[in-house]
PDB file of C-alpha atoms in Angstrom:
ATOM      1  CA  TYR U  51     100.326 103.028 207.008  1.00  0.00           C
ATOM      2  CA  ILE U  52     100.057 106.488 208.323  1.00  0.00           C
ATOM      3  CA  THR U  53      98.519 109.260 206.249  1.00  0.00           C
ATOM      4  CA  TYR U  54      97.486 112.812 207.109  1.00  0.00           C
ATOM      5  CA  LYS U  55      95.668 115.628 205.529  1.00  0.00           C
ATOM      6  CA  LYS U  56      97.757 118.698 204.818  1.00  0.00           C
ATOM      7  CA  GLY U  57      96.325 121.509 206.694  1.00  0.00           C
ATOM      8  CA  CYS U  58      97.255 124.793 208.152  1.00  0.00           C
ATOM      9  CA  ILE U  59     100.058 123.942 210.581  1.00  0.00           C
ATOM     10  CA  LYS U  60     103.471 125.503 211.104  1.00  0.00           C
ATOM     11  CA  MET U  61     105.881 124.766 208.370  1.00  0.00           C
ATOM     12  CA  GLU U  62     108.431 123.127 210.755  1.00  0.00           C
ATOM     13  CA  ASP U  63     105.686 120.971 212.261  1.00  0.00           C
ATOM     14  CA  ARG U  64     104.415 119.928 208.804  1.00  0.00           C
ATOM     15  CA  GLN U  65     107.940 119.055 207.707  1.00  0.00           C
ATOM     16  CA  LYS U  66     108.541 117.130 210.902  1.00  0.00           C
ATOM     17  CA  LEU U  67     105.218 115.318 210.447  1.00  0.00           C
ATOM     18  CA  GLU U  68     105.982 114.461 206.733  1.00  0.00           C
ATOM     19  CA  LYS U  69     109.359 113.154 207.679  1.00  0.00           C
ATOM     20  CA  MET U  70     107.917 111.098 210.559  1.00  0.00           C
ATOM     21  CA  VAL U  71     105.177 109.638 208.357  1.00  0.00           C
ATOM     22  CA  ALA U  72     107.644 108.738 205.674  1.00  0.00           C
ATOM     23  CA  GLU U  73     109.988 107.077 208.197  1.00  0.00           C
ATOM     24  CA  LEU U  74     107.143 105.161 209.857  1.00  0.00           C
ATOM     25  CA  ASN U  75     105.824 103.955 206.498  1.00  0.00           C
ATOM     26  CA  GLN U  76     109.348 102.810 205.477  1.00  0.00           C
ATOM     27  CA  LEU U  77     109.764 100.962 208.803  1.00  0.00           C
ATOM     28  CA  GLN U  78     106.441  99.353 208.335  1.00  0.00           C
ATOM     29  CA  GLN U  79     107.414  98.134 204.853  1.00  0.00           C
ATOM     30  CA  GLN U  80     110.766  96.763 206.178  1.00  0.00           C
ATOM     31  CA  GLY U  81     108.844  95.012 208.955  1.00  0.00           C
ATOM     32  CA  GLU U  82     106.481  93.435 206.485  1.00  0.00           C
ATOM     33  CA  ALA U  83     109.392  92.307 204.321  1.00  0.00           C
ATOM     34  CA  ILE U  84     111.206  90.723 207.283  1.00  0.00           C
ATOM     35  CA  ALA U  85     107.979  88.991 208.351  1.00  0.00           C
ATOM     36  CA  LYS U  86     107.652  87.470 204.933  1.00  0.00           C
ATOM     37  CA  GLN U  87     111.272  86.259 205.100  1.00  0.00           C
ATOM     38  CA  LEU U  88     110.601  84.766 208.502  1.00  0.00           C
ATOM     39  CA  GLU U  89     107.602  82.899 207.239  1.00  0.00           C
ATOM     40  CA  GLN U  90     109.633  81.443 204.325  1.00  0.00           C
ATOM     41  CA  LEU U  91     112.544  80.558 206.628  1.00  0.00           C
ATOM     42  CA  ASN U  92     110.176  78.817 209.056  1.00  0.00           C
ATOM     43  CA  MET U  93     108.746  76.780 206.200  1.00  0.00           C
ATOM     44  CA  SER U  94     112.296  75.871 205.067  1.00  0.00           C
ATOM     45  CA  LEU U  95     113.236  74.899 208.591  1.00  0.00           C
ATOM     46  CA  ALA U  96     110.243  72.594 208.945  1.00  0.00           C
ATOM     47  CA  ASP U  97     111.159  71.032 205.572  1.00  0.00           C
ATOM     48  CA  ILE U  98     114.803  70.501 206.707  1.00  0.00           C
ATOM     49  CA  ARG U  99     113.621  68.980 210.000  1.00  0.00           C
ATOM     50  CA  SER U 100     111.181  66.710 208.235  1.00  0.00           C
ATOM     51  CA  ALA U 101     113.956  65.422 205.886  1.00  0.00           C
ATOM     52  CA  THR U 102     116.284  64.931 208.817  1.00  0.00           C
ATOM     53  CA  ASP U 103     113.631  62.954 210.739  1.00  0.00           C
ATOM     54  CA  ALA U 104     112.872  60.806 207.648  1.00  0.00           C
ATOM     55  CA  LEU U 105     116.567  59.995 207.164  1.00  0.00           C
ATOM     56  CA  LYS U 106     116.972  59.103 210.848  1.00  0.00           C
ATOM     57  CA  GLY U 107     113.886  56.887 210.572  1.00  0.00           C
ATOM     58  CA  ILE U 108     115.361  54.775 207.772  1.00  0.00           C
ATOM     59  CA  GLU U 109     118.897  54.541 209.123  1.00  0.00           C
ATOM     60  CA  GLY U 110     119.988  50.923 209.099  1.00  0.00           C
ATOM     61  CA  LYS U 111     117.015  49.776 207.087  1.00  0.00           C
ATOM     62  CA  VAL U 112     118.717  48.984 203.791  1.00  0.00           C
ATOM     63  CA  GLY U 113     116.834  46.107 202.097  1.00  0.00           C
ATOM     64  CA  GLU U 114     113.706  46.717 204.073  1.00  0.00           C
ATOM     65  CA  GLU U 115     110.370  47.773 202.733  1.00  0.00           C
ATOM     66  CA  VAL U 116     108.930  51.078 203.903  1.00  0.00           C
ATOM     67  CA  LEU U 117     105.837  53.186 203.180  1.00  0.00           C
ATOM     68  CA  LEU U 118     106.986  56.210 201.247  1.00  0.00           C
ATOM     69  CA  PRO U 119     104.786  59.310 201.424  1.00  0.00           C
ATOM     70  CA  ILE U 120     104.042  60.852 198.063  1.00  0.00           C
ATOM     71  CA  GLY U 121     101.795  63.665 199.309  1.00  0.00           C
ATOM     72  CA  ALA U 122      98.153  64.312 200.204  1.00  0.00           C
ATOM     73  CA  GLY U 123      98.195  61.416 202.761  1.00  0.00           C
ATOM     74  CA  CYS U 124      99.167  58.854 200.076  1.00  0.00           C
ATOM     75  CA  PHE U 125     101.934  56.291 200.416  1.00  0.00           C
ATOM     76  CA  ILE U 126     103.541  53.672 198.235  1.00  0.00           C
ATOM     77  CA  ASP U 127     105.557  50.586 199.193  1.00  0.00           C
ATOM     78  CA  ALA U 128     109.250  51.101 198.521  1.00  0.00           C
ATOM     79  CA  GLU U 129     112.422  49.104 199.241  1.00  0.00           C
ATOM     80  CA  ILE U 130     115.501  50.872 200.572  1.00  0.00           C
ATOM     81  CA  LYS U 131     118.318  49.723 198.302  1.00  0.00           C
ATOM     82  CA  SER U 132     121.114  51.793 199.811  1.00  0.00           C
ATOM     83  CA  ASP U 133     121.716  54.529 202.440  1.00  0.00           C
ATOM     84  CA  ASP U 134     122.776  56.920 199.655  1.00  0.00           C
ATOM     85  CA  VAL U 135     120.808  60.204 199.385  1.00  0.00           C
ATOM     86  CA  ILE U 136     120.647  62.474 196.356  1.00  0.00           C
ATOM     87  CA  LEU U 137     121.003  65.978 197.809  1.00  0.00           C
ATOM     88  CA  GLY U 138     120.129  69.041 195.830  1.00  0.00           C
ATOM     89  CA  VAL U 139     122.779  71.663 196.299  1.00  0.00           C
ATOM     90  CA  GLY U 140     121.256  74.463 194.128  1.00  0.00           C
ATOM     91  CA  ALA U 141     121.232  75.528 190.463  1.00  0.00           C
ATOM     92  CA  ASP U 142     119.765  72.169 189.435  1.00  0.00           C
ATOM     93  CA  VAL U 143     122.913  70.434 190.781  1.00  0.00           C
ATOM     94  CA  ALA U 144     122.610  67.279 193.026  1.00  0.00           C
ATOM     95  CA  ILE U 145     125.230  65.171 194.718  1.00  0.00           C
ATOM     96  CA  LYS U 146     125.144  61.729 196.265  1.00  0.00           C
ATOM     97  CA  LYS U 147     125.937  61.424 199.956  1.00  0.00           C
ATOM     98  CA  SER U 148     125.436  58.765 202.574  1.00  0.00           C
ATOM     99  CA  ALA U 149     122.395  59.200 204.817  1.00  0.00           C
ATOM    100  CA  GLN U 150     124.741  60.075 207.680  1.00  0.00           C
ATOM    101  CA  GLU U 151     126.571  62.711 205.729  1.00  0.00           C
ATOM    102  CA  THR U 152     123.214  64.188 204.616  1.00  0.00           C
ATOM    103  CA  ILE U 153     121.982  64.268 208.202  1.00  0.00           C
ATOM    104  CA  GLU U 154     125.165  66.188 209.173  1.00  0.00           C
ATOM    105  CA  THR U 155     124.576  68.601 206.209  1.00  0.00           C
ATOM    106  CA  LEU U 156     120.908  69.049 207.190  1.00  0.00           C
ATOM    107  CA  THR U 157     121.845  69.619 210.836  1.00  0.00           C
ATOM    108  CA  LYS U 158     124.255  72.378 209.818  1.00  0.00           C
ATOM    109  CA  GLU U 159     121.486  73.902 207.582  1.00  0.00           C
ATOM    110  CA  THR U 160     119.149  73.714 210.515  1.00  0.00           C
ATOM    111  CA  LYS U 161     121.573  75.699 212.755  1.00  0.00           C
ATOM    112  CA  ASP U 162     122.167  78.257 209.927  1.00  0.00           C
ATOM    113  CA  VAL U 163     118.485  78.812 209.347  1.00  0.00           C
ATOM    114  CA  GLU U 164     117.739  79.052 213.064  1.00  0.00           C
ATOM    115  CA  SER U 165     120.503  81.685 213.433  1.00  0.00           C
ATOM    116  CA  LEU U 166     119.020  83.673 210.518  1.00  0.00           C
ATOM    117  CA  ILE U 167     115.516  83.420 212.034  1.00  0.00           C
ATOM    118  CA  LYS U 168     116.910  84.707 215.359  1.00  0.00           C
ATOM    119  CA  SER U 169     118.687  87.569 213.674  1.00  0.00           C
ATOM    120  CA  LEU U 170     115.678  88.625 211.551  1.00  0.00           C
ATOM    121  CA  THR U 171     113.358  88.303 214.602  1.00  0.00           C
ATOM    122  CA  GLU U 172     115.676  90.699 216.552  1.00  0.00           C
ATOM    123  CA  GLN U 173     115.616  93.146 213.632  1.00  0.00           C
ATOM    124  CA  LEU U 174     111.805  92.852 213.442  1.00  0.00           C
ATOM    125  CA  THR U 175     111.569  93.518 217.254  1.00  0.00           C
ATOM    126  CA  LYS U 176     113.801  96.617 216.930  1.00  0.00           C
ATOM    127  CA  ILE U 177     111.689  97.934 214.010  1.00  0.00           C
ATOM    128  CA  ASN U 178     108.541  97.402 215.988  1.00  0.00           C
ATOM    129  CA  GLU U 179     110.037  99.170 219.047  1.00  0.00           C
ATOM    130  CA  VAL U 180     110.988 102.183 216.898  1.00  0.00           C
ATOM    131  CA  ILE U 181     107.510 102.270 215.355  1.00  0.00           C
ATOM    132  CA  ALA U 182     105.858 102.073 218.803  1.00  0.00           C
ATOM    133  CA  LYS U 183     108.102 104.838 220.087  1.00  0.00           C
ATOM    134  CA  GLN U 184     107.556 107.282 217.137  1.00  0.00           C
ATOM    135  CA  ARG U 185     103.882 106.619 216.438  1.00  0.00           C
ATOM    136  CA  PRO U 186     102.471 108.572 219.402  1.00  0.00           C
ATOM    137  CA  GLU U 187     104.480 111.716 218.328  1.00  0.00           C
ATOM    138  CA  ALA U 188     103.205 111.360 214.737  1.00  0.00           C
ATOM    139  CA  GLU U 189      99.688 110.951 215.983  1.00  0.00           C
ATOM    140  CA  ARG U 190     100.048 113.987 218.360  1.00  0.00           C
ATOM    141  CA  LEU U 191     101.261 116.148 215.431  1.00  0.00           C
ATOM    142  CA  MET U 192      98.365 114.912 213.244  1.00  0.00           C
ATOM    143  CA  GLN U 193      95.794 115.758 215.945  1.00  0.00           C
ATOM    144  CA  GLN U 194      97.396 119.127 216.410  1.00  0.00           C
ATOM    145  CA  ALA U 195      97.212 119.731 212.605  1.00  0.00           C
ATOM    146  CA  GLU U 196      93.463 118.653 212.599  1.00  0.00           C
ATOM    147  CA  MET U 197      92.673 120.906 215.501  1.00  0.00           C
ATOM    148  CA  GLN U 198      94.387 123.904 213.895  1.00  0.00           C
ATOM    149  CA  GLN U 199      92.576 123.187 210.627  1.00  0.00           C
ATOM    150  CA  GLN U 200      89.217 123.037 212.457  1.00  0.00           C
ATOM    151  CA  GLN U 201      90.005 126.321 214.185  1.00  0.00           C
ATOM    152  CA  MET U 202      90.833 127.926 210.824  1.00  0.00           C
ATOM    153  CA  GLN U 203      87.492 126.805 209.392  1.00  0.00           C
ATOM    154  CA  GLN U 204      85.492 128.363 212.186  1.00  0.00           C
TER     155      GLN U 204
END
């Protein structure tokens, strides 16, 4: 974040500087919020892809035993009894779908999340470009204010 010390500078320059600092700080906050959203979306995308890969890996294996990961590198033996999948759809609601239907649903979700990631990445890029463009002017005004303040003290 950009801060400056109020000094003896022209009123119009001080107002311009205050406005620029406020805008830059707001853009910085927006960029940080978007970056957090992107991080969460990338984790969701990895989760969706993992589920899709797992379902593709058990296609046609009804009646077979598989090693089922339970976390932390641990697995248990399990038998696949059907190709039905219980799919959470939100608000503690789940529906039963076939593995193929679930793969299709997850594929659509993958495309939706990728599209959102692309859109947010473009927004973040634009924000960073605006910050990069405006920061030198704000820094110039701050330096000017500091120089004027030093001259006043002499």
